Short mmCIF file of C-alpha atoms in Angstrom, two decimals:
data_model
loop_
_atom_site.label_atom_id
_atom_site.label_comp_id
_atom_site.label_asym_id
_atom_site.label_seq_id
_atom_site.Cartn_x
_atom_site.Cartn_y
_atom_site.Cartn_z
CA UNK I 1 -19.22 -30.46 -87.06
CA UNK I 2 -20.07 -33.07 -84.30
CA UNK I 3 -21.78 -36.05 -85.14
CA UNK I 4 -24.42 -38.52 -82.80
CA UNK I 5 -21.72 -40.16 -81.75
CA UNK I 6 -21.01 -40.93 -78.07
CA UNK I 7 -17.57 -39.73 -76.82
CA UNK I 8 -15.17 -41.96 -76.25
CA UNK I 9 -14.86 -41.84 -72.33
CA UNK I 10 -14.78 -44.47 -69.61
CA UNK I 11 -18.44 -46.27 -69.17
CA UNK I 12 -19.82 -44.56 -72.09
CA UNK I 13 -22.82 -46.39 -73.44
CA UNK I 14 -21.49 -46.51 -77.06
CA UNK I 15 -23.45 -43.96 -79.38
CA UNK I 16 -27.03 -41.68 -79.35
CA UNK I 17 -28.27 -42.21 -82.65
CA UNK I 18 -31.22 -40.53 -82.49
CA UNK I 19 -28.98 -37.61 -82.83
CA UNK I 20 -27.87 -38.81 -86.37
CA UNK I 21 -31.49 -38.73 -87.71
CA UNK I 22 -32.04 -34.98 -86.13
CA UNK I 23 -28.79 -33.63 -87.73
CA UNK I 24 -29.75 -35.65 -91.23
CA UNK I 25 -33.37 -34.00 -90.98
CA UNK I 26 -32.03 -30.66 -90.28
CA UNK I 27 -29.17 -30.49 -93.26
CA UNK I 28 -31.72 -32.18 -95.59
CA UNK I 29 -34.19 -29.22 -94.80
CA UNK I 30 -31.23 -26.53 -95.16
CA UNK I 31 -29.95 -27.85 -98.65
CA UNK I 32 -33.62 -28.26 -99.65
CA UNK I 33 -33.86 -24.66 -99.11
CA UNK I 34 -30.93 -23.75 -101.14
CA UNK I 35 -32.25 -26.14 -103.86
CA UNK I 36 -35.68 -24.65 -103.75
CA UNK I 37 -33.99 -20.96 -104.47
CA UNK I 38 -32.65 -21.92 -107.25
CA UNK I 39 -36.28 -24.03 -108.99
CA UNK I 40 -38.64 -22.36 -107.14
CA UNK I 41 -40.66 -25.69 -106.59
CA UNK I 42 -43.37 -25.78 -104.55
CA UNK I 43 -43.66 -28.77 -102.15
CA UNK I 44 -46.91 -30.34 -101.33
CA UNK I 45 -48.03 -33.26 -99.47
CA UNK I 46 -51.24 -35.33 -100.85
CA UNK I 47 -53.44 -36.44 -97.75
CA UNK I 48 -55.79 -38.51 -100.11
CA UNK I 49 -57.96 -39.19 -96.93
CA UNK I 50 -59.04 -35.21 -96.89
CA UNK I 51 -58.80 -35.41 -100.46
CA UNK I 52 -56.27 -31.94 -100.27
CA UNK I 53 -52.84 -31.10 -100.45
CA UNK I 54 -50.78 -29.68 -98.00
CA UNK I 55 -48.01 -27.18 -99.03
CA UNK I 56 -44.47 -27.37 -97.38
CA UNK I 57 -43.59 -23.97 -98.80
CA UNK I 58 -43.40 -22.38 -95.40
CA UNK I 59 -41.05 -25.32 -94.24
CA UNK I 60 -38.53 -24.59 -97.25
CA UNK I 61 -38.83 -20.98 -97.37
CA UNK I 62 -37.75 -20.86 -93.50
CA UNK I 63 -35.55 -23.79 -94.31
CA UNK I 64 -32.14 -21.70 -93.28
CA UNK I 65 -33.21 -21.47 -90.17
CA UNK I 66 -32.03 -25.20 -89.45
CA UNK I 67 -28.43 -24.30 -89.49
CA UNK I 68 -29.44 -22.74 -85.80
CA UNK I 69 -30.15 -26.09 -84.73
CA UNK I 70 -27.22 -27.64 -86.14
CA UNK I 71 -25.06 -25.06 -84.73
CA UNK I 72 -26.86 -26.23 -81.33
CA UNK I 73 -26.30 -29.71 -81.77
CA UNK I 74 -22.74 -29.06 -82.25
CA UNK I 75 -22.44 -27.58 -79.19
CA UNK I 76 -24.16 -30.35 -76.80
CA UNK I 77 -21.94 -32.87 -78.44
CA UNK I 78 -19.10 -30.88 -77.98
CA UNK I 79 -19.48 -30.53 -74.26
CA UNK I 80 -21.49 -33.42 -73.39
CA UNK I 81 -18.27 -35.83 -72.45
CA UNK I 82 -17.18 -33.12 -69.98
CA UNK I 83 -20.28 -32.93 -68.97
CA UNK I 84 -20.45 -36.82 -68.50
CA UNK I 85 -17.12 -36.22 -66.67
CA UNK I 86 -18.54 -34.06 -64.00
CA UNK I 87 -18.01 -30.74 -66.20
CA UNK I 88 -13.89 -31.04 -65.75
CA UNK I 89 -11.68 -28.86 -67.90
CA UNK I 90 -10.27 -30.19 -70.85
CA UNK I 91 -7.46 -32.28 -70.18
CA UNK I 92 -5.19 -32.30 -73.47
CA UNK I 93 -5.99 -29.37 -75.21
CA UNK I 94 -3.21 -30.13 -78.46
CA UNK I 95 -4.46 -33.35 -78.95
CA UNK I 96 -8.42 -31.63 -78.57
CA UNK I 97 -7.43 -29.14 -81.29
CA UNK I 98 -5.49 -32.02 -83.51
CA UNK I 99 -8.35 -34.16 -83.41
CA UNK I 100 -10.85 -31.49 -84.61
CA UNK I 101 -8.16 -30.92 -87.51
CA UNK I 102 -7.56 -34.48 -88.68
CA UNK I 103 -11.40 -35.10 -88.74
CA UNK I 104 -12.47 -31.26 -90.46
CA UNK I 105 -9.93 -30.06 -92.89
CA UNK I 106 -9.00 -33.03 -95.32
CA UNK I 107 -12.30 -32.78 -96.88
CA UNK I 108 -12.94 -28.98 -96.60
CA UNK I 109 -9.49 -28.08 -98.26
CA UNK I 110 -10.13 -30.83 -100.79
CA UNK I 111 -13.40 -29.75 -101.33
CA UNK I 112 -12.22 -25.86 -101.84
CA UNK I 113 -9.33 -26.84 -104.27
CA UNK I 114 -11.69 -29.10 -106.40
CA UNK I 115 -14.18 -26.49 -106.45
CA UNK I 116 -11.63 -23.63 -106.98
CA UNK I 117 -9.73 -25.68 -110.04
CA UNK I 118 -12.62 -27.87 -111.29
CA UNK I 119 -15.54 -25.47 -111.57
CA UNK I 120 -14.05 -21.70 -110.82
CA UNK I 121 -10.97 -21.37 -112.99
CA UNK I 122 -12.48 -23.37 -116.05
CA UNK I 123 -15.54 -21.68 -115.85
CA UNK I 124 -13.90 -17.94 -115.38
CA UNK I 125 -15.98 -17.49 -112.44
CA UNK I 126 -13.66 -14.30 -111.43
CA UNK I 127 -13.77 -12.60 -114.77
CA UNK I 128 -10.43 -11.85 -115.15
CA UNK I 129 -10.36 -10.60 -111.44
CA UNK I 130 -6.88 -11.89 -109.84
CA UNK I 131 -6.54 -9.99 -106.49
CA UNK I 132 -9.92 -10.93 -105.78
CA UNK I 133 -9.21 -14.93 -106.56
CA UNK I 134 -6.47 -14.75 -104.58
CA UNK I 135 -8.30 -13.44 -101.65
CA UNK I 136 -11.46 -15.57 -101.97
CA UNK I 137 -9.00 -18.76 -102.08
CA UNK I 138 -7.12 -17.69 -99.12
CA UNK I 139 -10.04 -17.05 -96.74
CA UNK I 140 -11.99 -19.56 -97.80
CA UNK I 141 -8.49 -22.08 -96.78
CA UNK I 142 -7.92 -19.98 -93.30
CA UNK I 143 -12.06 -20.28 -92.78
CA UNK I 144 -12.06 -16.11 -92.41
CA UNK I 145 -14.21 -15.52 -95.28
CA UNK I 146 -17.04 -14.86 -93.12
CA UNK I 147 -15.32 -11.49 -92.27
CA UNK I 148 -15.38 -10.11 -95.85
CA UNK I 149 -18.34 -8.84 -97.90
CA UNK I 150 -17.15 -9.84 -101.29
CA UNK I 151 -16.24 -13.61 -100.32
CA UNK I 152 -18.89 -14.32 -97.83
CA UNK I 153 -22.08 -12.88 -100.28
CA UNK I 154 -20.21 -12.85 -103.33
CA UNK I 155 -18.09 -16.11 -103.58
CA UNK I 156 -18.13 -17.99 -106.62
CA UNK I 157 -17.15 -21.30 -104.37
CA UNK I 158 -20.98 -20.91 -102.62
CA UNK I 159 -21.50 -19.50 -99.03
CA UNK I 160 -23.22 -23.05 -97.01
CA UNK I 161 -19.68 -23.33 -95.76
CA UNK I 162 -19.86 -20.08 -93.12
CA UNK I 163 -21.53 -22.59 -90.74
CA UNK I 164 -18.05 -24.48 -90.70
CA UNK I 165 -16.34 -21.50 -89.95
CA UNK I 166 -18.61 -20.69 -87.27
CA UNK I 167 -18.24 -23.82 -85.71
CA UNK I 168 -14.47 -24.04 -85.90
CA UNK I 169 -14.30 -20.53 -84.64
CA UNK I 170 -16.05 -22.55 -81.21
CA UNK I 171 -13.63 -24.79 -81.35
CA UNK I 172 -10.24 -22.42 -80.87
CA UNK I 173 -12.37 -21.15 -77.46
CA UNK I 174 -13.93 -24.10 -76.21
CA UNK I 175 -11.02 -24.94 -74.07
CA UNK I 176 -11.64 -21.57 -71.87
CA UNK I 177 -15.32 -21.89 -72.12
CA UNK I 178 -14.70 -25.44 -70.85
CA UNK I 179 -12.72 -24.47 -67.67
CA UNK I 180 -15.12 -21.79 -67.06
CA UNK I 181 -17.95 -24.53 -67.40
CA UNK I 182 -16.19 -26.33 -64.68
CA UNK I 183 -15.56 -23.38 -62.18
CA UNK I 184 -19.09 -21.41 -62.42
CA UNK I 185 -21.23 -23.09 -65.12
CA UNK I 186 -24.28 -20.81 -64.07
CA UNK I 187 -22.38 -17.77 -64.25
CA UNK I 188 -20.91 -19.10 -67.75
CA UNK I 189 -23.97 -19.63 -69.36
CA UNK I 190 -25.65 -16.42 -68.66
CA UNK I 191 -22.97 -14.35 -69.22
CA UNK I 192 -22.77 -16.34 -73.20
CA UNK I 193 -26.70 -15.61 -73.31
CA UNK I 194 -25.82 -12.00 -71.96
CA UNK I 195 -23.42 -11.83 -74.18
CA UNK I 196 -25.22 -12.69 -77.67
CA UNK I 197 -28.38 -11.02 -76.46
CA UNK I 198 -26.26 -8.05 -76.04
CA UNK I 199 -24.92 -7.97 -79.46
CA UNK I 200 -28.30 -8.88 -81.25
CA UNK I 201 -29.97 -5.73 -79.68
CA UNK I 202 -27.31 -3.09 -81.13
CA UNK I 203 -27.37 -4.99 -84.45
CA UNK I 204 -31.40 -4.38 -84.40
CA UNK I 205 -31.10 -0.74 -82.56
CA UNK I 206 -27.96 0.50 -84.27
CA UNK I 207 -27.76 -0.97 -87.75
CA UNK I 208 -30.18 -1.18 -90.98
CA UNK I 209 -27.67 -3.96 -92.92
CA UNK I 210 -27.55 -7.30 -91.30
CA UNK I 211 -25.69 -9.41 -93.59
CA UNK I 212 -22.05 -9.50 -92.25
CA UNK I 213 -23.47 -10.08 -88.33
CA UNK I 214 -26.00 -12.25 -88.61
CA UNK I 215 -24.30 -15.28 -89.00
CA UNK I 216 -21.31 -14.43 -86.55
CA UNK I 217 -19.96 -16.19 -83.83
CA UNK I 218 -20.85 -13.62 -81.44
CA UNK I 219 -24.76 -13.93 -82.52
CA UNK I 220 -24.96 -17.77 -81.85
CA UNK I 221 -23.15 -17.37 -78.28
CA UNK I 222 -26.67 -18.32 -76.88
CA UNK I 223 -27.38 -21.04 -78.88
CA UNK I 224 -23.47 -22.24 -77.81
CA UNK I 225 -24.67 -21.61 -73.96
CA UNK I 226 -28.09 -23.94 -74.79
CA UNK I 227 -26.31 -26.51 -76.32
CA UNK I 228 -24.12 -26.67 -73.29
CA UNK I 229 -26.55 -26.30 -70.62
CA UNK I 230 -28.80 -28.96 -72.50
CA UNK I 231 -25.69 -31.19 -72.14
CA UNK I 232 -25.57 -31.00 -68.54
CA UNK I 233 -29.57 -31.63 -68.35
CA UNK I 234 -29.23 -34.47 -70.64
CA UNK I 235 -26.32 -36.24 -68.30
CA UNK I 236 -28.69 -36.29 -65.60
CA UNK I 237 -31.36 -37.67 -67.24
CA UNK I 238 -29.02 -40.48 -68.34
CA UNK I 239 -28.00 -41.44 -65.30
CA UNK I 240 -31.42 -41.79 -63.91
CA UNK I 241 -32.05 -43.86 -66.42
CA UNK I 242 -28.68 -45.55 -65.95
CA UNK I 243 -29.55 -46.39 -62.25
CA UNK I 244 -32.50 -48.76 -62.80
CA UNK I 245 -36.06 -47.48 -62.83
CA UNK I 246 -39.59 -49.53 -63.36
CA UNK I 247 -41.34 -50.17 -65.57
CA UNK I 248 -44.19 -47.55 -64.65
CA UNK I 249 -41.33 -45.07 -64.79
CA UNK I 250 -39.79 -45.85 -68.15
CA UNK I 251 -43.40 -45.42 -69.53
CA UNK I 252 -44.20 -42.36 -67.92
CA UNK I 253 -40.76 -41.45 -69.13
CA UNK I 254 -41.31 -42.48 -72.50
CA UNK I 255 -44.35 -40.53 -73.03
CA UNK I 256 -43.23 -36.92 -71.39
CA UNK I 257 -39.90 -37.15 -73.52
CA UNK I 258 -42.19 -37.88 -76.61
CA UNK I 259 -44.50 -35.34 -75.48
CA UNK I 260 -41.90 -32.83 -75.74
CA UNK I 261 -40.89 -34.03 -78.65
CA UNK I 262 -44.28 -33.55 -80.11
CA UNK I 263 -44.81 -29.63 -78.11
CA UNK I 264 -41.21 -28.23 -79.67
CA UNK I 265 -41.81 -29.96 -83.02
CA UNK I 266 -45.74 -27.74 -83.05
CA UNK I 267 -44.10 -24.67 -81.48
CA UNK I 268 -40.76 -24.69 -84.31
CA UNK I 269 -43.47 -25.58 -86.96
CA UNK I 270 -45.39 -22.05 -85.75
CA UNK I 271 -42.44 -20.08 -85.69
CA UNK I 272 -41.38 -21.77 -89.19
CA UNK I 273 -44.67 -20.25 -90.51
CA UNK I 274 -44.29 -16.65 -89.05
CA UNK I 275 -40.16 -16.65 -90.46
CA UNK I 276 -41.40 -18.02 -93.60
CA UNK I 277 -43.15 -14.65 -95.14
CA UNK I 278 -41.20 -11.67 -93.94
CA UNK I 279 -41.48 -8.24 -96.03
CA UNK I 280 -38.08 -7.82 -97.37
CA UNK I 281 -34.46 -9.04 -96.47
CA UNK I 282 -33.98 -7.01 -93.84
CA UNK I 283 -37.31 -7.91 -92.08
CA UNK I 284 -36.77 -11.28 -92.58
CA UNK I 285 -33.09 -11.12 -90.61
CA UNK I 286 -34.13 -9.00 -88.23
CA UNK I 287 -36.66 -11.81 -87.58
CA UNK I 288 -34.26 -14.27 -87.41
CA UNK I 289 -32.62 -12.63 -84.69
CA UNK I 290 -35.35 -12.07 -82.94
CA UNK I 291 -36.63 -15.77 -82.93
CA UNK I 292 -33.42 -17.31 -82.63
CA UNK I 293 -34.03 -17.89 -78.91
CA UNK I 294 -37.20 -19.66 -79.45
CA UNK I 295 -35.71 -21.63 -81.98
CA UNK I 296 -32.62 -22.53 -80.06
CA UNK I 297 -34.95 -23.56 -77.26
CA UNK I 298 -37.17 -25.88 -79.45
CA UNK I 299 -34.01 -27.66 -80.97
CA UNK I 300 -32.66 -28.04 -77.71
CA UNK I 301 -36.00 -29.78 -76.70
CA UNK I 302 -35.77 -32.11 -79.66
CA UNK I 303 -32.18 -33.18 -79.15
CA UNK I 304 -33.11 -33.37 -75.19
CA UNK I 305 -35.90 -35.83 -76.05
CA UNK I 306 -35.08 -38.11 -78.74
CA UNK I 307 -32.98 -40.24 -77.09
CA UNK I 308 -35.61 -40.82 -74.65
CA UNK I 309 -39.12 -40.83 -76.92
CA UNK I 310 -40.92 -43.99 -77.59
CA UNK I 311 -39.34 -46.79 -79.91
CA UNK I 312 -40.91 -46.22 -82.94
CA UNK I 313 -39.86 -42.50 -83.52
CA UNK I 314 -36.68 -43.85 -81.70
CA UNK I 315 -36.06 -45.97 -84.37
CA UNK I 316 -36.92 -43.71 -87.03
CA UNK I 317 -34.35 -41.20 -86.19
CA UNK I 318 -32.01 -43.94 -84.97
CA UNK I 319 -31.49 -46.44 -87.53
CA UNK I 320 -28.63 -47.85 -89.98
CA UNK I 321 -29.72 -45.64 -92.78
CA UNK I 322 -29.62 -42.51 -90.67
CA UNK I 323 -26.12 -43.53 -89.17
CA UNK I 324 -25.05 -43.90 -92.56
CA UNK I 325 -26.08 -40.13 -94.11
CA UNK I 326 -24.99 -38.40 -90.66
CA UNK I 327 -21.53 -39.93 -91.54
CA UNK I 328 -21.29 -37.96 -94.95
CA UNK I 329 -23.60 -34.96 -93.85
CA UNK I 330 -20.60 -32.85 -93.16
CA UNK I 331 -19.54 -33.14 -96.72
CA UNK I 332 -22.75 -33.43 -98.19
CA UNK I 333 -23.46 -30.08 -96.32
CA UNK I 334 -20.42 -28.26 -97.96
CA UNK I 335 -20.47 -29.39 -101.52
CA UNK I 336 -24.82 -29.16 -101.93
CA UNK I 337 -25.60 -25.45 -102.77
CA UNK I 338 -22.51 -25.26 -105.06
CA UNK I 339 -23.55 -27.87 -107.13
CA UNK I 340 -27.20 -26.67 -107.49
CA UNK I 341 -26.06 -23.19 -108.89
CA UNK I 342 -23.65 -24.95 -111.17
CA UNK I 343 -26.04 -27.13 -112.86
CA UNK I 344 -28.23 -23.94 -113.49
CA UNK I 345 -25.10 -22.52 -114.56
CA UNK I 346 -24.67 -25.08 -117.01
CA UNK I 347 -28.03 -26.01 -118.26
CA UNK I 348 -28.35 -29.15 -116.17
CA UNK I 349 -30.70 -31.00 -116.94
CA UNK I 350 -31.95 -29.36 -119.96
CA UNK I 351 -34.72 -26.90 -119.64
CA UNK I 352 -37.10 -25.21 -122.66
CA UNK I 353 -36.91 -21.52 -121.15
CA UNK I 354 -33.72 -19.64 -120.15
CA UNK I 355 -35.60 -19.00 -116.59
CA UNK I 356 -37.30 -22.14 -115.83
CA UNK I 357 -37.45 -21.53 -112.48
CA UNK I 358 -39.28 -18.38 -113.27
CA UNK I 359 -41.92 -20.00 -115.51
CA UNK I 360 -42.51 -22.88 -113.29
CA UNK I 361 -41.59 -25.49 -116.22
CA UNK I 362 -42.32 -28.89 -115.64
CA UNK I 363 -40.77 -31.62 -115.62
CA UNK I 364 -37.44 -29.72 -115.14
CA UNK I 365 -38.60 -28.29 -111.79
CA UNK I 366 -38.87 -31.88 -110.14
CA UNK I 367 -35.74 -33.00 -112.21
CA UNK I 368 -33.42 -30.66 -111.25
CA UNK I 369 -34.54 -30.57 -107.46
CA UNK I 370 -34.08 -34.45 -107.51
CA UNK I 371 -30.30 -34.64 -109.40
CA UNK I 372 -29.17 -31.94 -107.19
CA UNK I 373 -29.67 -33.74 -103.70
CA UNK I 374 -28.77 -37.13 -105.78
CA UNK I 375 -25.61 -35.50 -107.33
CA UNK I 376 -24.54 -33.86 -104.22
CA UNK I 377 -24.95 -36.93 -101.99
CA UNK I 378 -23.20 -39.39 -104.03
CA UNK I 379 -20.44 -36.92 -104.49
CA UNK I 380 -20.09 -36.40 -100.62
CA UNK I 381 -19.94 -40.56 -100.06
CA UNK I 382 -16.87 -40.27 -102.49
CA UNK I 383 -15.36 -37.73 -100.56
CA UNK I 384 -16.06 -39.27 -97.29
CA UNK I 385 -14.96 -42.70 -98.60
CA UNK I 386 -12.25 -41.46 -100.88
CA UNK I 387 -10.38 -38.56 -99.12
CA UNK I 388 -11.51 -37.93 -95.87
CA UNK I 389 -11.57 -41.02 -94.08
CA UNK I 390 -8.14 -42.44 -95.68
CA UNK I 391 -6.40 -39.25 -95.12
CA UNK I 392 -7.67 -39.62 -91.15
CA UNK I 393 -6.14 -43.10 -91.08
CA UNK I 394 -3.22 -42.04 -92.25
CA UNK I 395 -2.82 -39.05 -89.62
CA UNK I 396 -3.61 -41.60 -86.96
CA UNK I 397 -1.25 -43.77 -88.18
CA UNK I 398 1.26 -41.24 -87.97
#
């Protein structure tokens, strides 16, 4: 998955780091959700000035949701140096498809194998089950697990890792989307929006079971189309502001960008609140189709805007620490929700009832919830530090 880096093209102005901090705050909020499913802890905020609490369950109950608006971030950095390039075609498309390789699958196979040797096979995780090991291992390596009920919903190695697939699946068709961008970019983007809208109504019309097509390519071709067309917006904001303007102008600037900021982070929070308590699993899906839209278009408002917000909140999505995490997010992203179930699995850290989750125990709830992120984070610097990052030097080299 794209990073907040800038491209690498001719006059580029070096990074957008405010882009870091949004994909760090979304993944945190994702893996806090699959955390919270397995301990169940409530999350409050003390305002000791109202002398109440606030609860955040809505925000981690709905806290899948995110992955929309990494999927859309992902997509404006993925077309935003053609875009800066006056929306040309891609010009290399081997080296396009090499790079994508060198910087994505050292760490996911290394990631599968270590979980598939180190946690599945010791742990007899497939009961005995060989044809079905076999094909869980396989898909998971070729990234077409997605496709099959029993190792998409069912896998042993966790399921956080569709969202890779997903995103690589963009990848083999971005070149053709790309010259198709560069021909009739109008025509393009509608006919994506068409496209997923099309498919999303005879999944809610024609089918009761939404698992295996709501996280499809096909059903995020929108989101695709509004990361792209929030590229080409974004591009010509930049070069207004790349062109001089007053001072008057950066501040009125300033404020609308942080105004939107401000309008799509109350209109997500809404819509967070409404996904947040569906009646069942196949309500809340078919809600999540039917919002995804409104999501897309309030993530595309807060990656539109943060580069261009005042400094403060500039600063607080922008800075070294932020820079840092978005460099290990990919990894951090893959290896989280694995880790929480396995320390369940295992009794880590120690609880007094078999369900703690269930009883609401205390201190385990807020002990487990913290050594999972820990746990998972330092083991994704490791990776990122270890494997991935030599292994890319290495490929470069050669």
């Amino acid at each position: 998955m794209e990073t907040g880096k800038r491209p690498e093209i001719p006059g580029s102005a070096g990074r957008i780091p405010e882009l870091d901090g949004l994909r760090v705050l979304m993944i945190f909020i994702v893996s806090w959700f699959h955390i919270w499913q397995q301990s169940w802890l409530e999350p409050a905020v003390s305002l000791p000035f109202l002398d109440r609490q606030y609860s955040l369950d809505f925000l981690v109950r709905s806290g899948y949701v995110w992955v929309d608006g990494t999927i859309l971030l992902s997509a404006f950095l993925l077309y935003l140096p053609l875009a800066r390039q006056g929306r040309q075609p891609l010009r290399n498309i081997p080296d396009f498809y090499l790079r994508k390789a060198q910087r994505i699958l050292p760490s996911y196979w290394f990631i599968i194998l270590a979980f598939f040797f180190g946690m599945c096979l010791p742990w007899g995780l497939y009961n005995g089950n060989g044809p079905y090991m076999v094909k869980d291992l396989f898909t998971h390596l070729t990234m077409i697990f997605p496709y099959f009920r029993d190792t998409y919903a069912y896998t042993p190695m966790g399921a956080a890792s569709w969202t890779l697939s997903v995103v690589t699946q963009a990848y083999l068709v971005f070149p053709l989307l790309a010259k198709a961008m560069s021909r009739k970019p109008a025509l393009t983007l509608c006919l994506m929006t068409a496209g997923a809208w099309g498919f999303r109504a005879w999944c809610l019309w024609g089918l009761t079971d939404y698992t295996m097509i709501l996280n499809t390519a096909a059903n995020f071709l929108d989101v695709y189309a509004l990361g792209f067309g929030a590229a080409l917006l974004y591009v010509k904001v930049e070069k207004t502001e790349e062109s001089g303007e007053t001072k008057k102008r950066r501040i009125f600037r300033q404020a609308a960008a942080t105004a939107v900021f401000i309008g799509c982070l109350i209109g997500v929070t809404e819509l967070l609140k409404v996904q947040a308590y569906p009646l069942g699993n196949e309500s809340l899906q078919r809600q999540q189709m039917t919002f995804r839209p409104l999501f897309a278009l309030g993530f595309a408002g807060f990656v539109l805007s943060a580069h261009f917000c005042v400094k403060p909140l500039r600063f607080l999505l922008g800075n070294r620490a932020m820079t840092f995490l978005a460099g290990v997010s990919m990894n951090y992203y893959l290896v989280h929700q694995t880790f929480a179930v396995h320390m369940k699995r295992i009794g880590f850290p120690p609880s007094a009832s078999e369900t703690p989750n269930m009883a609401g125990e205390q201190p385990w709830q807020t002990q487990y919830t913290l050594l999972a992120f820990g746990i998972s984070l330092a083991v994704a610097v490791l990776i990122t530090y270890l494997v991935e990052k030599p292994i890319q030097r290495l490929l470069r080299r050669r």
